[in-house]
PDB file of C-alpha atoms in Angstrom:
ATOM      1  CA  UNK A 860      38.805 110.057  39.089  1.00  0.00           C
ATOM      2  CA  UNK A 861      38.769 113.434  37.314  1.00  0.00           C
ATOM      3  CA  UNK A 862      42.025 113.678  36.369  1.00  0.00           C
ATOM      4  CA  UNK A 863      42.452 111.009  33.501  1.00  0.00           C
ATOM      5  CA  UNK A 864      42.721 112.752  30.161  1.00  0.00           C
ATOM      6  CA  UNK A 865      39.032 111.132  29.172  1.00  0.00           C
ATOM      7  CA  UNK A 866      36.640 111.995  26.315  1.00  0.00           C
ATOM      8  CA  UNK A 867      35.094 115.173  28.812  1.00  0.00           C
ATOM      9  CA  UNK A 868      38.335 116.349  30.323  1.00  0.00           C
ATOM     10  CA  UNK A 869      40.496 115.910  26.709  1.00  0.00           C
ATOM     11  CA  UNK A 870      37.385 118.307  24.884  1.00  0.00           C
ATOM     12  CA  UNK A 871      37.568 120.926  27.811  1.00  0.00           C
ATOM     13  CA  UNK A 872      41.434 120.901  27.430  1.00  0.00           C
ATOM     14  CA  UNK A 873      41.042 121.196  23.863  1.00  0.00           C
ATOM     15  CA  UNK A 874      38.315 124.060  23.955  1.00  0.00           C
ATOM     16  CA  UNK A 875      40.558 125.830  26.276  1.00  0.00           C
ATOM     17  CA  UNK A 876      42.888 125.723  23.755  1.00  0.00           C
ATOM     18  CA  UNK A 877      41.333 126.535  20.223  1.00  0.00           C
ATOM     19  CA  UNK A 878      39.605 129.862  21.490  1.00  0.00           C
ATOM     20  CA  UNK A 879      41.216 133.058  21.842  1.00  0.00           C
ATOM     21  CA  UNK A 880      39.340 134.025  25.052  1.00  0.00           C
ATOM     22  CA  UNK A 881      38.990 131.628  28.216  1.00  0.00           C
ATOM     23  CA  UNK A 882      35.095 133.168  28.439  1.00  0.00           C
ATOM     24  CA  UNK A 883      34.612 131.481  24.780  1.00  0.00           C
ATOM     25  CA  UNK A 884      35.393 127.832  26.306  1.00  0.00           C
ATOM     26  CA  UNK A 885      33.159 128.780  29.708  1.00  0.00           C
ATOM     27  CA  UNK A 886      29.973 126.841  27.666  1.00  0.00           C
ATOM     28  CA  UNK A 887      31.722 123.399  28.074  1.00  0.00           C
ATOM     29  CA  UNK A 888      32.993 123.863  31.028  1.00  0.00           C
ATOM     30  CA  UNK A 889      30.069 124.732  33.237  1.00  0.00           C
ATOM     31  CA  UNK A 890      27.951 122.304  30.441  1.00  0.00           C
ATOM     32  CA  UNK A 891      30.067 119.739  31.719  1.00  0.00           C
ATOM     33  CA  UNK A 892      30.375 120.662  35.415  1.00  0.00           C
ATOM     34  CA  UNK A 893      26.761 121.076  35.585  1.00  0.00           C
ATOM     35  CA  UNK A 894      26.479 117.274  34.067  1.00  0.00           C
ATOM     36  CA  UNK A 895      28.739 115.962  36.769  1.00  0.00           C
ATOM     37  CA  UNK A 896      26.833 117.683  39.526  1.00  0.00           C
ATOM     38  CA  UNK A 897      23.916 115.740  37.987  1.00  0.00           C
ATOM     39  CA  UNK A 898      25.672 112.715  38.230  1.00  0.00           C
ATOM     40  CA  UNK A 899      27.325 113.034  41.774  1.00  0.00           C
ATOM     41  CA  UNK A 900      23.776 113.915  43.162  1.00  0.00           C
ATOM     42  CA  UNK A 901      22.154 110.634  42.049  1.00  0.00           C
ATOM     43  CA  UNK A 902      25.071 108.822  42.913  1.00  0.00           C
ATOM     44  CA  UNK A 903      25.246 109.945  46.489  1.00  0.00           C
ATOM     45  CA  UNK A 904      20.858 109.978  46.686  1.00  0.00           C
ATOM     46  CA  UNK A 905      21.786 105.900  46.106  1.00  0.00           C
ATOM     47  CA  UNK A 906      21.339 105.038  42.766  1.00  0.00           C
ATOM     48  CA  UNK A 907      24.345 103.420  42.945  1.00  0.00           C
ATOM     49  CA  UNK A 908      23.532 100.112  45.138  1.00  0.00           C
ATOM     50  CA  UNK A 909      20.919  99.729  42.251  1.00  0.00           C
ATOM     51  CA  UNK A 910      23.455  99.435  39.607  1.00  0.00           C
ATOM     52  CA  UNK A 911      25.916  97.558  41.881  1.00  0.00           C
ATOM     53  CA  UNK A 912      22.712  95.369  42.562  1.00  0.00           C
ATOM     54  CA  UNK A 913      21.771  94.299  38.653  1.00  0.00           C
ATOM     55  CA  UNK A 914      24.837  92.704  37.139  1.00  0.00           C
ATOM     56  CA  UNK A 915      22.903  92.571  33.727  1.00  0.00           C
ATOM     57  CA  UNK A 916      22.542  96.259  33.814  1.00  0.00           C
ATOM     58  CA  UNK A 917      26.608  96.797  34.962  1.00  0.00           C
ATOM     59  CA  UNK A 918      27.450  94.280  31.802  1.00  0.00           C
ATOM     60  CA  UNK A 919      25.359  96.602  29.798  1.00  0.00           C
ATOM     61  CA  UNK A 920      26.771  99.746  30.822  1.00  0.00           C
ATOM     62  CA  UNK A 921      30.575  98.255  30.619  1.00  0.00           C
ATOM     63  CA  UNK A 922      29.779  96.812  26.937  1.00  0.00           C
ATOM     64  CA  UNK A 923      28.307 100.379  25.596  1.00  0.00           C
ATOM     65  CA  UNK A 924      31.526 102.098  27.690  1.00  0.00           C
ATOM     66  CA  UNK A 925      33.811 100.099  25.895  1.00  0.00           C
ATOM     67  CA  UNK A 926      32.660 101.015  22.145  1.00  0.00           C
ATOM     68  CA  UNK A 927      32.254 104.881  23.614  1.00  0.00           C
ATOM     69  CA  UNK A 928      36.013 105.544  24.681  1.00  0.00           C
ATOM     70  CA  UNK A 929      37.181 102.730  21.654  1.00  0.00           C
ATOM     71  CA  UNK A 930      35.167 105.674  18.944  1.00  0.00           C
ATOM     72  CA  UNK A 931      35.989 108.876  21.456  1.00  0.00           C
ATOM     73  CA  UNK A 932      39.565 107.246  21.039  1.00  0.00           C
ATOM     74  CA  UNK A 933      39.575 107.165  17.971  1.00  0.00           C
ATOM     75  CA  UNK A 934      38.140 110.315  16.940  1.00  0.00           C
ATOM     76  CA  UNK A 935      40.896 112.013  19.302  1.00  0.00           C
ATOM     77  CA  UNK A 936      43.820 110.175  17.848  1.00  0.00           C
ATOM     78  CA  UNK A 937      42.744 111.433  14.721  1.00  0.00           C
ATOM     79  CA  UNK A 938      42.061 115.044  15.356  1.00  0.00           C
ATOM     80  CA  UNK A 939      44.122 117.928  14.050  1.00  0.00           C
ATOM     81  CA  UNK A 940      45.175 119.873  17.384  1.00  0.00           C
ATOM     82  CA  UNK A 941      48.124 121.481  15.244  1.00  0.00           C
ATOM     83  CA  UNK A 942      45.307 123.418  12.576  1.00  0.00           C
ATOM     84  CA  UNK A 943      44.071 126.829  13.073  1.00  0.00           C
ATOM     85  CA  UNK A 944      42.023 128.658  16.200  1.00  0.00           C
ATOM     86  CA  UNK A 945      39.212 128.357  13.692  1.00  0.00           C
ATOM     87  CA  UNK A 946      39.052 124.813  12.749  1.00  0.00           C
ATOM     88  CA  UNK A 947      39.410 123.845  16.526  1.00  0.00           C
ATOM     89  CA  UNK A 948      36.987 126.411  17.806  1.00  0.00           C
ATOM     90  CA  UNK A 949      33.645 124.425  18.053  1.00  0.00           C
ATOM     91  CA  UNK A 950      30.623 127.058  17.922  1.00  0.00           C
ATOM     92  CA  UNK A 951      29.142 127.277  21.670  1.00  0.00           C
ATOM     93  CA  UNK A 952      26.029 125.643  20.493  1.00  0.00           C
ATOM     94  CA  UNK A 953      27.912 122.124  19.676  1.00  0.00           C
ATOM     95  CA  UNK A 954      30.553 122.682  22.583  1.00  0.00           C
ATOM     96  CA  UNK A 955      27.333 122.610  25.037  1.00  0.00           C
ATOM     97  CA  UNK A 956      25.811 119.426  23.228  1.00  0.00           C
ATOM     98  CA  UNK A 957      29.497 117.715  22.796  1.00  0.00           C
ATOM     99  CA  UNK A 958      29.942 118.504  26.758  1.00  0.00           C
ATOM    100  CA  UNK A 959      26.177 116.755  27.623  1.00  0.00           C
ATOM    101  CA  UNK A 960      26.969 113.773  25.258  1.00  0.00           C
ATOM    102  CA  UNK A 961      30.572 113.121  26.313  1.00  0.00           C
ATOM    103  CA  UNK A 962      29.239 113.858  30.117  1.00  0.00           C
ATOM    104  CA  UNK A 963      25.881 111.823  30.424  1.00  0.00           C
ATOM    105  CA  UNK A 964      26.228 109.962  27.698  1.00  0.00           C
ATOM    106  CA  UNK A 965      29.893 108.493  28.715  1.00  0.00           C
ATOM    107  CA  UNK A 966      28.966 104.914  30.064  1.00  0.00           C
ATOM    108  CA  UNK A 967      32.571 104.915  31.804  1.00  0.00           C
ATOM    109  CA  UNK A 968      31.903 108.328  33.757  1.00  0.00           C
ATOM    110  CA  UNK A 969      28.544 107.369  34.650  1.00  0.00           C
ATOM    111  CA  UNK A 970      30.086 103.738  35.973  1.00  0.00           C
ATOM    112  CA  UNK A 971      33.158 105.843  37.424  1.00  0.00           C
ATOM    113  CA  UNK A 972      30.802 108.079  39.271  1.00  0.00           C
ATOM    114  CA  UNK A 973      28.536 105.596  40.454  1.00  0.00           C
ATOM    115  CA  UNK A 974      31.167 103.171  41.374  1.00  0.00           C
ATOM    116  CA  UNK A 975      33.706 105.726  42.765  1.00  0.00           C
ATOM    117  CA  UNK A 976      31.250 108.254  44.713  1.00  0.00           C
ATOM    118  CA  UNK A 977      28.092 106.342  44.714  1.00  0.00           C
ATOM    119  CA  UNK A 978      30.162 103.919  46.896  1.00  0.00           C
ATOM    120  CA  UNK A 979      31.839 105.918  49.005  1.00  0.00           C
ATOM    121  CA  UNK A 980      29.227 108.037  49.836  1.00  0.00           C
ATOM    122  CA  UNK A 981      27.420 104.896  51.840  1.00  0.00           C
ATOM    123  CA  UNK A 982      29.768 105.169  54.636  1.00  0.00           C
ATOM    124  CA  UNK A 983      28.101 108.954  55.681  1.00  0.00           C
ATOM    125  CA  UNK A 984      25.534 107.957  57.444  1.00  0.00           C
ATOM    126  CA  UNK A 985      24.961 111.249  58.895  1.00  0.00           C
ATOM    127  CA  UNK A 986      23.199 113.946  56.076  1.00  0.00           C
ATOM    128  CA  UNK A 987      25.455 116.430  56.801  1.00  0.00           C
ATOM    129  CA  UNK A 988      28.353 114.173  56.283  1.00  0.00           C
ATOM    130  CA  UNK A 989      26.536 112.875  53.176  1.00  0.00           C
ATOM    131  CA  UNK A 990      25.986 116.599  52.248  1.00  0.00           C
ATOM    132  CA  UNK A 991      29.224 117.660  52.799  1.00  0.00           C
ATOM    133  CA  UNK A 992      30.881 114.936  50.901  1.00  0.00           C
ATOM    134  CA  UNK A 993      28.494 115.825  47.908  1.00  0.00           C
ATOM    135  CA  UNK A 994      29.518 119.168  48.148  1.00  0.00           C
ATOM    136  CA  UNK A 995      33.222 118.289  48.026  1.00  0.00           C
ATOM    137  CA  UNK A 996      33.235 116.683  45.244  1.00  0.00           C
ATOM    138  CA  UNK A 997      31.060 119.027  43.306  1.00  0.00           C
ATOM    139  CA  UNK A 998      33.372 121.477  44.000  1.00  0.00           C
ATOM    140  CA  UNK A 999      36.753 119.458  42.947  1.00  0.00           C
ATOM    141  CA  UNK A1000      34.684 118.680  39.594  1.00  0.00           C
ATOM    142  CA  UNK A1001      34.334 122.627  38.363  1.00  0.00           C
ATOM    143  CA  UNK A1002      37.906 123.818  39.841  1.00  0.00           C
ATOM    144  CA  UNK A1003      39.170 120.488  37.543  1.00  0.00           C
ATOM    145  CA  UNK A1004      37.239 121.593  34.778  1.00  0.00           C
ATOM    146  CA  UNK A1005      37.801 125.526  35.066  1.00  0.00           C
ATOM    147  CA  UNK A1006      41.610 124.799  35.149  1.00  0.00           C
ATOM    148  CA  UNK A1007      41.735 121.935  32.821  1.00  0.00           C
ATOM    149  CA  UNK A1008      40.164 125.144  29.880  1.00  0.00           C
ATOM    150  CA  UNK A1009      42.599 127.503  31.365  1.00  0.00           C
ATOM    151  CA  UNK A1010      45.705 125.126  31.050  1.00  0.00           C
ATOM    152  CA  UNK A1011      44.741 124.450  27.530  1.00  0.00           C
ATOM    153  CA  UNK A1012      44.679 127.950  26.695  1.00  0.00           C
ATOM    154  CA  UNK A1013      48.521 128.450  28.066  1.00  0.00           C
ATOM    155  CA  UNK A1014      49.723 125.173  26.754  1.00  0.00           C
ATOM    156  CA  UNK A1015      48.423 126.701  23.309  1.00  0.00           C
ATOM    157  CA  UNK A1016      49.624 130.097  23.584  1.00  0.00           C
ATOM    158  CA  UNK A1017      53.228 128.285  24.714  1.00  0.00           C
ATOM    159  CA  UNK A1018      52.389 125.855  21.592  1.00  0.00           C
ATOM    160  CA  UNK A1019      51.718 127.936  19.064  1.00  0.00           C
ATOM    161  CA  UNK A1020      51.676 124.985  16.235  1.00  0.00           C
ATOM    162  CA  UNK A1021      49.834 122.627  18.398  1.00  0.00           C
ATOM    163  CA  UNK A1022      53.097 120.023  18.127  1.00  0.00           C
ATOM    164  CA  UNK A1023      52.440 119.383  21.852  1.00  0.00           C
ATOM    165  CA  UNK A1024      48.347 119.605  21.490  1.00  0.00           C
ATOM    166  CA  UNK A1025      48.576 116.366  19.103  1.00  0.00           C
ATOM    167  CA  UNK A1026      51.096 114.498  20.999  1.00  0.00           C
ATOM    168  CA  UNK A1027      48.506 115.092  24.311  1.00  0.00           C
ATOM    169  CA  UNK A1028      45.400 113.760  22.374  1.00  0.00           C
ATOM    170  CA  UNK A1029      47.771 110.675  20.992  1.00  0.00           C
ATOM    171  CA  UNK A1030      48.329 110.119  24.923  1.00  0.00           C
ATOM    172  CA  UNK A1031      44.593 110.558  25.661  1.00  0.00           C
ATOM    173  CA  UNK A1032      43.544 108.452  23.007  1.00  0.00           C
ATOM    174  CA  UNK A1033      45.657 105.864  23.441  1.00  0.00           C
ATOM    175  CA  UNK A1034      44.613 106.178  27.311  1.00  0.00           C
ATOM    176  CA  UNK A1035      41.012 105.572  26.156  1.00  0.00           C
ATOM    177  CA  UNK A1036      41.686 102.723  24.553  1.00  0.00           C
ATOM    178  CA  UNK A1037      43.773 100.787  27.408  1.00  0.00           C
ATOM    179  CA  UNK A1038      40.475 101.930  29.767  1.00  0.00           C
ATOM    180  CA  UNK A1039      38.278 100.490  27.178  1.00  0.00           C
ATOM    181  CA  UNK A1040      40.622  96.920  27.252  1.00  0.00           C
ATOM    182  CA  UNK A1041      39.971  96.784  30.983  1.00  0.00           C
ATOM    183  CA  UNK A1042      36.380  97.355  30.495  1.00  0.00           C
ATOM    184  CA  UNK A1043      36.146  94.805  28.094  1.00  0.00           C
ATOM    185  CA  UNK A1044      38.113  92.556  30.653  1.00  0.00           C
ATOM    186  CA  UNK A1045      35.390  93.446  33.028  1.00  0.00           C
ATOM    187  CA  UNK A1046      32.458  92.203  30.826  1.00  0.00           C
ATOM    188  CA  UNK A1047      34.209  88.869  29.962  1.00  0.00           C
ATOM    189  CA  UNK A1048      34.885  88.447  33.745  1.00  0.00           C
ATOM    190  CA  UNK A1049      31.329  89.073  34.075  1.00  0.00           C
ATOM    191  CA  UNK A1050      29.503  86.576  31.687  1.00  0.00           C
TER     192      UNK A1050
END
């Protein structure tokens, strides 16, 4: 589930890459591994059979997923990986508030979470099970994050004019937007 070059991971990759020091790109990641912690808690406390349990509230969170990664998408197919440290650098300030919108605002990761770990955590029926499965995938969300910053920082010290930077946020984007198609598949099976 973490793995897919999404809005989150794609902006941690980037960040990774655009500073000169991994500490500068540490904001985003723990921003963002601190908003899936959030996320996996509820899931696993059982929010999940709630949103499994409204279909009007599943249609509403697919519709407003689909125009997020269809403008994320966008916005990444059109950004300028190949420009300077500067220009990519985002001040920490906006990489933390990026990092909570593209984490808690992100109506596929919230659906991905809930739907992914919210349902698998029902078959733990004993709280340290429960617990340890929480803790599990807490854990596998800031190693993914920590190494997705440091990879961007070699890929763009291997890439110094960001050739391969642009042709990974074409792949993301375009990724984005064939998530967003099934999405949108998903409503109209819905209705």
């Amino acid at each position: 589930m973490i793995l897919p070059l999404g809005p989150q991971n794609i902006f941690i990759f980037n960040q990774g890459a655009a500073h000169r020091k991994f500490v500068m790109a540490l904001p985003v990641v723990v921003t963002a591994a601190l908003c899936d912690t959030l996320l996996i808690l509820i899931s696993v406390s059982g929010v999940s059979l709630v949103v499994i349990a409204i279909p009007q509230l599943q249609i509403i969170l697919y519709s407003l997923g689909f125009i997020f990664l269809m403008y994320i998408g966008w916005t990444i197919w059109h950004s300028d990986a190949g420009d300077s440290d500067q220009k990519q650098a985002v001040p920490v300030q906006k990489q933390i508030l990026f990092a909570l919108s593209i984490s808690l605002l992100n109506p596929h990761a919230i659906l991905d979470t809930v739907g992914v770990i919210g349902i698998n955590a029902v078959q733990y029926t004993e709280r340290t099970e429960l617990i340890a499965f929480a803790l599990a995938c807490i854990l596998v969300s800031w190693i993914a994050f920590t190494l997705l910053a440091i990879i961007g920082r070699i890929v763009k010290t291997i890439d110094k004019e960001g050739k391969g930077l642009k042709i990974i946020n074409k792949i993301s984007a375009v990724s984005m937007w064939g998530i967003a198609g099934f999405i949108l598949i998903e409503v109209f099976r819905m209705l």
